XYZ file of C-alpha atoms in Angstrom:
615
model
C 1.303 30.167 -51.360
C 3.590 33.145 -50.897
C 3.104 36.804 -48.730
C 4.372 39.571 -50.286
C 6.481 41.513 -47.434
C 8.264 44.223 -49.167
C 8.837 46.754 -46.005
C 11.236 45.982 -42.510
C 8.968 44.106 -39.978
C 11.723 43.336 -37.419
C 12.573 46.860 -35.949
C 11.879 46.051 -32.832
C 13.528 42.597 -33.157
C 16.550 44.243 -34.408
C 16.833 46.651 -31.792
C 17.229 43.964 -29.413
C 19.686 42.504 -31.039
C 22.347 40.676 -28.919
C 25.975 40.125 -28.912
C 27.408 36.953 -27.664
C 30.301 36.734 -25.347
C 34.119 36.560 -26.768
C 35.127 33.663 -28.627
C 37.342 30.797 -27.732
C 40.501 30.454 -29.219
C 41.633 26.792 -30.975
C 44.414 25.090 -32.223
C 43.511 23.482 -35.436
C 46.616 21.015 -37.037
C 47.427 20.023 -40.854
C 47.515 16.427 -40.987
C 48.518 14.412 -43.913
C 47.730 14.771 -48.079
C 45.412 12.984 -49.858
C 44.186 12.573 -53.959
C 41.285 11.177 -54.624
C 41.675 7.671 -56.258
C 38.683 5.230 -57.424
C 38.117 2.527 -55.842
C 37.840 -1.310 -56.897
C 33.678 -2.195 -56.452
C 33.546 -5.426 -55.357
C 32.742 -7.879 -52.568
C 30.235 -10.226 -51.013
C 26.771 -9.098 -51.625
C 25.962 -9.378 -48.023
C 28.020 -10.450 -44.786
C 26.794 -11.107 -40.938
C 27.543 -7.554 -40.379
C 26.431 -5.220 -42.705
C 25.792 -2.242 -40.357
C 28.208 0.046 -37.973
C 27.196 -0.913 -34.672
C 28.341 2.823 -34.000
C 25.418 4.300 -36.178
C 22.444 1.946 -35.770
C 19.191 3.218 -35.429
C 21.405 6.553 -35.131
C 18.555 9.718 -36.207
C 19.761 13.526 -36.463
C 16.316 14.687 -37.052
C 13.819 12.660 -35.332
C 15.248 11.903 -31.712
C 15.916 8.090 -32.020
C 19.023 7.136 -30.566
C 21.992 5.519 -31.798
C 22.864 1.914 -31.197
C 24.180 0.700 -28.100
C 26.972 2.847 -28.235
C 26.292 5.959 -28.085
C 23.455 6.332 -26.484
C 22.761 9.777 -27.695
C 19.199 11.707 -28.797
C 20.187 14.066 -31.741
C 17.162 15.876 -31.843
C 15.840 18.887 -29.935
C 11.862 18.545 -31.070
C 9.584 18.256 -28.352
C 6.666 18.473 -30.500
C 4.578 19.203 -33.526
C 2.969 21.194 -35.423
C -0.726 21.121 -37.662
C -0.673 21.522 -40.633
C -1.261 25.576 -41.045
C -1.742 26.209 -44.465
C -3.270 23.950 -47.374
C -0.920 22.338 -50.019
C -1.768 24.791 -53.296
C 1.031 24.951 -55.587
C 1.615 24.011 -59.215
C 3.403 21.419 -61.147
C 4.961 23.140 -64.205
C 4.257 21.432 -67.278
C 6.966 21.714 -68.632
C 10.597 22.567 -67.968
C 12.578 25.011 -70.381
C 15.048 26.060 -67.751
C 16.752 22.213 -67.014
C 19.401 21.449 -69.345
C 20.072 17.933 -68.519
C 21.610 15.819 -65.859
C 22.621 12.546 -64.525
C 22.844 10.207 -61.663
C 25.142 10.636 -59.391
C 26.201 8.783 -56.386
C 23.708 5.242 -55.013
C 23.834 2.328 -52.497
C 25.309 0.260 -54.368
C 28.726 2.532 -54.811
C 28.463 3.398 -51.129
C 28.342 -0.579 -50.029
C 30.056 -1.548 -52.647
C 33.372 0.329 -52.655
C 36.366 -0.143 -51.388
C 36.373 -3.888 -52.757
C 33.367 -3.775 -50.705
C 35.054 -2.944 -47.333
C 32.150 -0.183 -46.336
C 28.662 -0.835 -44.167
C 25.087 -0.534 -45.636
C 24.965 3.311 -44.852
C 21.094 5.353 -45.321
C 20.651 8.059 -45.646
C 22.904 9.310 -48.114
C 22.914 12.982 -46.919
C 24.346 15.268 -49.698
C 27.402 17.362 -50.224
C 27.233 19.221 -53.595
C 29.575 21.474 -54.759
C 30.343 23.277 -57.738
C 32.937 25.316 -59.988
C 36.260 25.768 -62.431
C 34.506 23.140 -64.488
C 33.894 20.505 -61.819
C 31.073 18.960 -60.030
C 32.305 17.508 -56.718
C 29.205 15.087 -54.916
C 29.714 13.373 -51.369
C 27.217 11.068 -49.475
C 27.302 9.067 -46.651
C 30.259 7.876 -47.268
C 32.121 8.193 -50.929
C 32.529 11.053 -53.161
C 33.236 11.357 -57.261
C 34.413 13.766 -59.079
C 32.613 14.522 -62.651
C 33.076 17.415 -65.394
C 30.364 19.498 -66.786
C 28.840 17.121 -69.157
C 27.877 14.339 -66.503
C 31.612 12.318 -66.927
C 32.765 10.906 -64.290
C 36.486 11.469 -63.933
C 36.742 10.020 -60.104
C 35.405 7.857 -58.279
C 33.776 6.195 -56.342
C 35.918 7.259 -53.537
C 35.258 5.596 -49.994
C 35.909 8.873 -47.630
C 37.575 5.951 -44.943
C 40.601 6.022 -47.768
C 39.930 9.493 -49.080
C 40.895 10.805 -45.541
C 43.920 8.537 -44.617
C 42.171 6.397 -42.543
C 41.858 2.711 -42.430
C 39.007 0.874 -43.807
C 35.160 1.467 -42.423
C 35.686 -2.052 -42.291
C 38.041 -4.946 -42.370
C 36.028 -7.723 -44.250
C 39.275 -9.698 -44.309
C 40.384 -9.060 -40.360
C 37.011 -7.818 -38.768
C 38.988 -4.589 -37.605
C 37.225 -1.279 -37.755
C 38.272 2.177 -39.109
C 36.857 5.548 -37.670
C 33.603 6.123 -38.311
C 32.774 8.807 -40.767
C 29.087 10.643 -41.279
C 27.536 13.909 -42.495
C 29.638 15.192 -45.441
C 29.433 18.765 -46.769
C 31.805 20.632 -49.493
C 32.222 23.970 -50.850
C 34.060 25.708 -53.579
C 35.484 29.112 -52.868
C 35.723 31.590 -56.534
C 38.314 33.730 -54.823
C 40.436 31.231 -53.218
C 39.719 28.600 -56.147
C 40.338 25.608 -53.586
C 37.846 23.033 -52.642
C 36.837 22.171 -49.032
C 35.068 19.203 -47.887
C 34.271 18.776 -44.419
C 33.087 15.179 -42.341
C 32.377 14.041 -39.107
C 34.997 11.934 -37.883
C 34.146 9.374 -34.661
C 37.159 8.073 -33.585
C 36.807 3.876 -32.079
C 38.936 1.908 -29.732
C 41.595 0.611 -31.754
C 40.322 -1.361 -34.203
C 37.007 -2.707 -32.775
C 33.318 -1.313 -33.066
C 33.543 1.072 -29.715
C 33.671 4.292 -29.936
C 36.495 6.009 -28.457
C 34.834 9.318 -27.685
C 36.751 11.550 -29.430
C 35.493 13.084 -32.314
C 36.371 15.552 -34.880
C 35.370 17.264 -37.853
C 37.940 16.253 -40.972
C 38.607 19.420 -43.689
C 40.367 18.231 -46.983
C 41.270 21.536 -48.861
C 42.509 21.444 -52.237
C 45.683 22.219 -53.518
C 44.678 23.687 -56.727
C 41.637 24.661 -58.386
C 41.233 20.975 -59.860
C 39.454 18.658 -57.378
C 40.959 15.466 -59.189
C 44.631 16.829 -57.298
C 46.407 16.523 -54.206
C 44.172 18.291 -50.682
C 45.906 19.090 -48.031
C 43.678 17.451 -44.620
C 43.068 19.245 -40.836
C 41.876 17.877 -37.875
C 39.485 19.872 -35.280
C 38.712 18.366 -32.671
C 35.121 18.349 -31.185
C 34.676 16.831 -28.554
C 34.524 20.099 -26.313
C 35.884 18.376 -23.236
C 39.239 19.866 -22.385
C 41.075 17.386 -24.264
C 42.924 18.202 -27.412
C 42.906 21.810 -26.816
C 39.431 21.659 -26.929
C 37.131 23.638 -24.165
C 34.799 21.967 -21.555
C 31.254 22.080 -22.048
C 30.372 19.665 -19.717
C 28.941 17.280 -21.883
C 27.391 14.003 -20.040
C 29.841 11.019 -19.529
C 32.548 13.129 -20.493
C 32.438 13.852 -24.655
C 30.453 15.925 -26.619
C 29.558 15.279 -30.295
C 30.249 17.799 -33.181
C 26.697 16.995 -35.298
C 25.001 17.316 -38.443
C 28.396 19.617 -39.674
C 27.803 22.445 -42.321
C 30.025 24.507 -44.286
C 29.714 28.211 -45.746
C 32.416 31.198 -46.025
C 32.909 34.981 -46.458
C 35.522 36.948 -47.952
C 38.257 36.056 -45.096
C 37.053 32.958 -43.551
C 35.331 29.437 -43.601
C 32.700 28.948 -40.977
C 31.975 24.874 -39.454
C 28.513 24.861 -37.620
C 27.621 21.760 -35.379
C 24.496 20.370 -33.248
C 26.811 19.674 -29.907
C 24.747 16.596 -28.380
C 26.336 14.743 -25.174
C 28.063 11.278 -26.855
C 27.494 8.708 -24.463
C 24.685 10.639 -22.447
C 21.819 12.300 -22.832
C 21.705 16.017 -23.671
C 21.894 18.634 -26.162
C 24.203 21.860 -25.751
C 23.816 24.590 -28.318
C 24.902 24.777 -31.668
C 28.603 25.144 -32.046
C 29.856 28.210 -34.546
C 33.585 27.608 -35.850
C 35.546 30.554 -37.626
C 38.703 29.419 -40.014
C 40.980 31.492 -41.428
C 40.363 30.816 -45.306
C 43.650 32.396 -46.525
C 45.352 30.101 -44.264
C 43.636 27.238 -45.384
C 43.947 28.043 -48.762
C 47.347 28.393 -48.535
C 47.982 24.829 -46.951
C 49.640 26.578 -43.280
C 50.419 24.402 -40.937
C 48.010 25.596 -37.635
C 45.431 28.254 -38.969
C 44.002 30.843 -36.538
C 40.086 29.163 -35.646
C 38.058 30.335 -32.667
C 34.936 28.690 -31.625
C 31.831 30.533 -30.772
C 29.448 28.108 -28.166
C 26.321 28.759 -28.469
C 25.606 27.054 -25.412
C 26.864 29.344 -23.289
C 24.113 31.718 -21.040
C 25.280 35.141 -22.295
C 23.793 33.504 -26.109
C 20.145 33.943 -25.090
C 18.919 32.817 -28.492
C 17.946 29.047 -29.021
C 21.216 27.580 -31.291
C 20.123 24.946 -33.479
C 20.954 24.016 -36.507
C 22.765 27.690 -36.794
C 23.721 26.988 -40.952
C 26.179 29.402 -42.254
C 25.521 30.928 -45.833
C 27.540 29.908 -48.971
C 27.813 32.541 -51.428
C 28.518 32.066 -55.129
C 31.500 33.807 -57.231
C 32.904 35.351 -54.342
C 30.394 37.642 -53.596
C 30.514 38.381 -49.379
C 29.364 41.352 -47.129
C 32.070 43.582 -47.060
C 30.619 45.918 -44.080
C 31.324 45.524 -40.221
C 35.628 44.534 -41.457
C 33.906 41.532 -43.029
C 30.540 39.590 -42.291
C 28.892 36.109 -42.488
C 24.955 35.225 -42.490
C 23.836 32.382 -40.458
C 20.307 31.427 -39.979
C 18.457 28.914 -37.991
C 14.721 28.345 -36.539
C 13.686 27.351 -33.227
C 10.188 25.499 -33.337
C 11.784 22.081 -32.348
C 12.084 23.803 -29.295
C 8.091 24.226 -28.432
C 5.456 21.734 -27.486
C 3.611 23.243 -30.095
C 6.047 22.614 -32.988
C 5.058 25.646 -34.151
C 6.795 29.115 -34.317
C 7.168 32.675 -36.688
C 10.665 32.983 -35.401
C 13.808 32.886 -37.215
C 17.245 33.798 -36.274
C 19.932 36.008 -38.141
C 23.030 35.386 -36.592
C 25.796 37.473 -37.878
C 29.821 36.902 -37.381
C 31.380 40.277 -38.314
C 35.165 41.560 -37.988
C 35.910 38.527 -39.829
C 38.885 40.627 -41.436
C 40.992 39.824 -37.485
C 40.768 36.274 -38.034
C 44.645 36.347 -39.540
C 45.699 39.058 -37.094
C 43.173 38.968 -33.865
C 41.119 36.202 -33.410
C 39.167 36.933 -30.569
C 38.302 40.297 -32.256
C 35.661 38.641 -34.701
C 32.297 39.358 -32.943
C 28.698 37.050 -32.803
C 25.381 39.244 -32.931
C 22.213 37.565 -33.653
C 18.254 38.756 -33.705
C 15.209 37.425 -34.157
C 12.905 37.700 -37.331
C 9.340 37.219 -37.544
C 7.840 35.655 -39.881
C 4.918 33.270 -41.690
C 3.908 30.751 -38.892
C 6.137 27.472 -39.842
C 5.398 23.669 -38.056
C 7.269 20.824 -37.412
C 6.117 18.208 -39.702
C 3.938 15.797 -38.081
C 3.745 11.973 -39.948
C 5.794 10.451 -42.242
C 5.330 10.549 -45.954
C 3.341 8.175 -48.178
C 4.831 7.095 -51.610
C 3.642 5.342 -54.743
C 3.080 1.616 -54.066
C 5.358 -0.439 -56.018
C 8.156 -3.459 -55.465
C 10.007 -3.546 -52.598
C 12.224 -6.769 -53.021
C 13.735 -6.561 -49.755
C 10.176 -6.311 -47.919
C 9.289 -9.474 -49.976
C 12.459 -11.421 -49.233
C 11.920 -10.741 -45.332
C 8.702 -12.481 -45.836
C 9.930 -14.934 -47.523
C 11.420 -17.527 -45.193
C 14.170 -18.946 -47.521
C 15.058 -15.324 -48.716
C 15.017 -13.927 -45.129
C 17.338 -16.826 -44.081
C 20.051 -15.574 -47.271
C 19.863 -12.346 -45.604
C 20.340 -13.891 -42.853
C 18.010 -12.575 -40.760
C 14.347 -14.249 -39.114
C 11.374 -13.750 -41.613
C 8.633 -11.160 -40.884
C 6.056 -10.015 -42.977
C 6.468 -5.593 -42.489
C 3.374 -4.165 -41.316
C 1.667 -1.834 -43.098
C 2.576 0.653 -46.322
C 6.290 1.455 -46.546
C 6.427 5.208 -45.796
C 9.614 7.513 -45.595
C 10.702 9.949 -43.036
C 10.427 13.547 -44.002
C 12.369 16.412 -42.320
C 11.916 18.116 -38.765
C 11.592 22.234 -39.441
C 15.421 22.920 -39.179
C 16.825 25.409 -41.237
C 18.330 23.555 -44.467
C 20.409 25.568 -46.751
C 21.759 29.044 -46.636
C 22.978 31.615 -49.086
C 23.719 34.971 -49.414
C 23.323 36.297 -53.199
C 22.465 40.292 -54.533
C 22.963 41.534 -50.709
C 20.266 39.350 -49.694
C 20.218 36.351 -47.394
C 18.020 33.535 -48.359
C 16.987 30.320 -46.724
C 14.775 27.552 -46.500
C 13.478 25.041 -44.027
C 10.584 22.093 -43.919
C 7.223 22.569 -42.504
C 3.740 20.710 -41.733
C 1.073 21.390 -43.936
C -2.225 19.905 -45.178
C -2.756 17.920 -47.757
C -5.997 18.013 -49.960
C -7.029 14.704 -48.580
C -7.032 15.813 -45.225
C -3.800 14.225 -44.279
C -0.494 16.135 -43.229
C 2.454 16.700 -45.301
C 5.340 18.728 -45.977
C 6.270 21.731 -47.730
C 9.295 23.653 -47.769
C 8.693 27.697 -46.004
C 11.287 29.904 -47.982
C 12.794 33.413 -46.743
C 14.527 35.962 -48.617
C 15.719 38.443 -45.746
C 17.208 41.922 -45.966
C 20.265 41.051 -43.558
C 20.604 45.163 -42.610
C 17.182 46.203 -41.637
C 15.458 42.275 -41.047
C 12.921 42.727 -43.475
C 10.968 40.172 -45.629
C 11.636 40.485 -49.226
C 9.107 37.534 -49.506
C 8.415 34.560 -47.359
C 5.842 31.924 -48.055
C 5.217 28.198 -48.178
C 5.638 25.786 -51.419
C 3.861 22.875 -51.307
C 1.572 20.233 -53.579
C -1.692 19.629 -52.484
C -1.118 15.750 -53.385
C 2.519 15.512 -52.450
C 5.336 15.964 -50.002
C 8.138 18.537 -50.812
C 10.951 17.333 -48.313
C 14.624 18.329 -47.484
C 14.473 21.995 -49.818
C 17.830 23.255 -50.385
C 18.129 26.618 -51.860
C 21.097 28.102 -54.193
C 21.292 31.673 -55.425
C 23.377 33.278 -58.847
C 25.049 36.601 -57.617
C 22.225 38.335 -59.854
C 19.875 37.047 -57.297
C 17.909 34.013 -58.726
C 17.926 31.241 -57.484
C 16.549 27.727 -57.413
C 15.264 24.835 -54.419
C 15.789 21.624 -55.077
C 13.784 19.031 -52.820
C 12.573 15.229 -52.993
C 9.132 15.075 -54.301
C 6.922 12.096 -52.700
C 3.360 10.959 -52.375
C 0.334 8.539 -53.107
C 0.950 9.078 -56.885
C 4.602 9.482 -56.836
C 7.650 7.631 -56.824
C 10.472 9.609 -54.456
C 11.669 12.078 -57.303
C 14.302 14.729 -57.589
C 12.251 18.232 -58.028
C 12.997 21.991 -58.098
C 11.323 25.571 -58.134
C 12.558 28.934 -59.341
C 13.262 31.162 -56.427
C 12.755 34.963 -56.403
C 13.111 37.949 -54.264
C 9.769 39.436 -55.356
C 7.792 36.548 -56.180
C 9.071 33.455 -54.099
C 8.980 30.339 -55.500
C 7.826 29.293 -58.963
C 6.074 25.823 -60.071
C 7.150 22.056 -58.962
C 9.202 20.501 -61.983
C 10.228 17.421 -61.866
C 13.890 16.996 -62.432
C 13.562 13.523 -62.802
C 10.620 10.983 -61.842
C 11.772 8.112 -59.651
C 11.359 4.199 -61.344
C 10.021 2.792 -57.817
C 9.408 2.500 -53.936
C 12.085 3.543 -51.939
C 13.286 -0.215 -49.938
C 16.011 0.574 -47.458
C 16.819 -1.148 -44.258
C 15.983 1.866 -41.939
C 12.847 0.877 -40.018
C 12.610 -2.825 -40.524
C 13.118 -4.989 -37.158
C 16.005 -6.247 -36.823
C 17.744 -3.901 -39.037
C 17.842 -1.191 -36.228
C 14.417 -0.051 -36.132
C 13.442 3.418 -35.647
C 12.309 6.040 -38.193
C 12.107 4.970 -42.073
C 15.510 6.862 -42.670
C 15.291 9.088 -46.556
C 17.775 12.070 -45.624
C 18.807 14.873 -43.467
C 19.595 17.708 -46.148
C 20.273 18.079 -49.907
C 22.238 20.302 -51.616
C 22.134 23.569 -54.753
C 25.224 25.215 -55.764
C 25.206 28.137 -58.228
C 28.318 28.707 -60.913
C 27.765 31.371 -62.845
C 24.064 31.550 -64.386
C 23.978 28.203 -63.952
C 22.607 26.498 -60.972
C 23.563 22.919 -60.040
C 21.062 20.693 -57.703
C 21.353 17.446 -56.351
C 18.536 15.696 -54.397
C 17.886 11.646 -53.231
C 15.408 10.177 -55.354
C 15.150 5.603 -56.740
C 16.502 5.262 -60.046
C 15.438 1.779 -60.034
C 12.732 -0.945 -59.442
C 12.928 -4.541 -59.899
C 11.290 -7.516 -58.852
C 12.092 -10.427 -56.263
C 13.001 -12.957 -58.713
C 15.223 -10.125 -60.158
C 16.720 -9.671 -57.008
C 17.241 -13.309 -56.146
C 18.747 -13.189 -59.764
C 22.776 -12.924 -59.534
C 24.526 -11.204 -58.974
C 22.810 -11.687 -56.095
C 20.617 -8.817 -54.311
C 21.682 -6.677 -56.645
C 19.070 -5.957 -59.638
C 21.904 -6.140 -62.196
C 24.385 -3.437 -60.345
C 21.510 -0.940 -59.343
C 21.462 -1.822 -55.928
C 22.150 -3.410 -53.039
C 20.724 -5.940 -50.670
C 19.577 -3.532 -48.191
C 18.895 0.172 -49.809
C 18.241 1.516 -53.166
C 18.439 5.102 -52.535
C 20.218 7.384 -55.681
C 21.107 10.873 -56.083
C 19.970 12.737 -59.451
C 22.426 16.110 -60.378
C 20.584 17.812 -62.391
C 21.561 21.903 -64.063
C 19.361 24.578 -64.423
C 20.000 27.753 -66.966
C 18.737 31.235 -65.387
């Protein structure tokens, strides 16, 4: 369903708007070069230590903690919501407006590359990007390189090598390389250079502990051809006086730079972070980082970045999840010397789950970011809007094979994996988003947006659907907002992407009773919201990943924690995780081994589908 709000319903919201305190000012330092180069798949199918002690059981959207180091919840939610609204939409019948696609990026090139120096890593997360030509995709943790037509001209690329660093691990020595999670890329029109941005944990020389600091990793490209040299900075995040950084009095002494996202305006490139305590408990506002693009661009050595914390008590709003907007073809707000849309939500933060709240946060003056840093100003308001919810159960899929369920209760399989059998209780359900704000993107003067909510299902269960805003960023009216969502389905992870005429598409994971997890889309319009489910491309089976199972770190049945649209041109590009395959046990068992003839490996199956849509 979809409401119709064509006139400003946030006067009063916008005359309270506030303005945060001054910004910090950083040092931010160019580090080494870099071209991407495939890697060698290879290695044992499975080894006694197949997952980062660093990362296990690690959740940045459903409050689990990480492994024994760090101890750290990375989730604000302290409740949620009912389901508010019935699942009503459409599935198109057919689908006119999808040219084609391909796979992209699965398990088996993520554990498998770097001669098979890398961990069994799920989610994949997904950092899409788009332009000149090029499709760039990164997951946790490689990244390829393809043309227009589906060709792959790089990779896979472990990120460990891509960003100078050592391997994720040693198979040979047992020694450790930084730990690297939550990539995100961009391509800037004006600029015509490519940024890709990680999360970079730093470890104790070369064994599993974490050394507590942290920082997020930008490669920028030379050139306007991705397959090239970048040029790589280092910012540190760790926020506690060290480095240059600022003290935000983090527990035990480090604060983490989380769930990093990437978006720009005409003079700069904005980093926004989830700032959780490391080694403690705690979470401290979202963090709001303002590069210099030109400097960037142009490879300097220490470009002007200021840091604006929105932890601190003069920000009254609650900072979560605070995603800046990515434009397409270089189209920015030009007013206020230079602007950038941000938007987040803030139901995580009630006991209710619930909320018709959203936040426009605004960095303006971005023009001073070359001249006068501290001059670049934060304002931010709230918006109401349609009630959203936090979703509230996990999501039920298609019944099918799950060869690694079968081998753990299998005694003599189990004991190849080397792990105790056990027979896993119950259907094998996936995690589905909390209500943070996914993708952002400012298109036609407009700023759109999209985050998951709870709704009901036609069986009486709860699912999720995917609330959608297209916002007038000058008076904080509703150009529409509504909910999408099947009445036999969950629509999980939307991320929306806009053409500078101001259509737009949201891609999403479809999943339910009848359906295999499948990469979907809608149309997405400033008058009539969002179109029909389409299926992009059906998925072949279960999802079977290691997330959940005992003794494989437990916790939530991990799927993702955001996808990924970019627009070039008419043309929209949309990437989303979805199973390209299904086998059997005795397929599985069959060499080589665990790996269902190269389509997976012995403890995920998750793939990526790219798909391209003609508006």
């Amino acid at each position: 369903m979809h409401t119709r709000l064509l006139i400003a319903v946030a006067a009063m919201a916008f005359a309270t708007c506030a303005m945060a305190a001054p910004p910090t000012t950083l040092v931010l330092q160019r580090g080494g070069t870099t071209t991407p180069t495939t890697s060698a798949l290879g290695g044992a199918p499975i080894t006694s230590l197949e997952l980062d002690p660093a990362m296990v059981g690690g959740d940045a959207d459903s409050g689990d903690d990480f492994g024994p180091q760090p101890i750290v919840n990375r989730s604000v939610a302290h409740g949620h919501g009912g389901g508010h609204g019935m699942g009503n939409g459409k599935r198109a019948k057919s689908h006119p407006e999808l040219l084609g696609g391909f796979d992209g990026l699965n398990f088996h090139d993520q554990r498998y590359a770097n001669g098979g120096n890398q961990f069994s890593v799920e989610p994949p997360d997904q950092g899409l990007c788009t332009g000149n030509g090029f499709i760039m995709e990164s997951v946790n943790d490689v990244l390829a390189i393809y043309d227009n037509a589906g060709n792959k001209l790089v990779g896979p690329v472990d990120l460990n090598t891509f960003y100078g660093y050592s391997a994720a691990i040693n198979r040979g020595t047992g020694a450790y390389g930084p730990s690297i999670t939550d990539p995100s890329c961009y391509y800037d029109a004006g600029t015509q250079r490519w940024f890709q941005i990680v999360l970079t944990l730093d470890r104790i020389g070369t064994t599993s502990a974490l050394a507590g600091t942290n920082h997020l990793d930008i490669a920028v490209s030379q050139t306007s051809n991705p397959t090239g040299a970048w040029n790589i900075y280092h910012l540190p995040v760790q926020n506690n006086g060290t480095q240059g950084t600022p003290d935000h009095g983090c527990a035990d002494g480090f604060c983490l730079g989380d769930y990093p996202h990437i978006g720009a305006d005409a003079n700069a490139i904005f980093l926004t972070t989830n700032e959780f305590s490391l080694f403690g408990p705690g979470f401290y506002g979202a963090q709001i980082y303002v590069i210099s693009k030109k400097a960037l661009a142009s490879g300097a050595a220490s470009p002007n970045v200021v840091l604006f914390n929105g932890g601190d008590p003069s920000i009254t709003a609650p900072a979560f999840a605070v995603i800046p907007a990515i434009s397409s073809g270089g189209q920015f707000a030009g007013a206020h010397g230079g602007t950038e849309y941000l938007l987040s939500s803030d139901a995580v933060f009630y006991d209710s789950g619930t909320s018709s709240t959203v936040w426009l946060w605004s960095v303006s003056n971005t023009q001073a970011i070359d001249s006068a840093p501290t001059a670049v100003t934060l304002n931010y308001t709230p918006l109401t809007v349609q009630q959203y919810a936090v979703p509230t159960s996990l999501a039920h899929q298609k019944p099918g094979s799950t060869p690694l369920l079968d081998c753990f209760a299998t005694p003599s399989c189990a004991a190849l994996l080397g792990y105790p059998s056990i027979v896993y209780p119950g259907p094998r359900d996936l995690a589905v988003n909390d209500s943070r704000m996914e993708q952002v993107s400012f298109a036609n003067g407009k700023v759109w947006g999209t985050l998951d909510t709870d709704v009901l299902l036609s069986d009486g269960s709860h699912g999720s659907g995917i609330n959608y805003f297209v916002i007038n960023p000058n008076s904080g009216g509703l150009f529409v907002n509504g909910t999408l969502a099947l009445p036999d389905a969950n629509l999980t992870y939307g991320a929306a992407a806009v053409t500078q005429s101001g259509r737009g598409v949201i891609a999403f994971t479809v999943v339910g009773v009848n359906d295999y997890p499948s990469a979907g889309y809608a149309s997405f319009d400033a008058k009539i919201g969002a179109g029909d489910v389409n299926i992009a491309m059906t998925g072949a089976g279960p999802w079977d990943g290691f997330t959940g199972i005992p003794y494989l770190g437990g916790g939530r049945p991990r799927w993702g924690d955001y996808g990924a649209a970019s627009a070039d041109g008419n043309t929209i590009w949309i990437a989303s995780e979805y199973i390209a395959q299904t086998c059997t046990l005795a397929q599985y068992l069959t060499a080589p081994l665990f790996q269902c003839g190269g389509t997976r490996g012995a403890l995920g199956n998750w793939a990526t589908r790219i798909s391209t849509i003609q508006l």
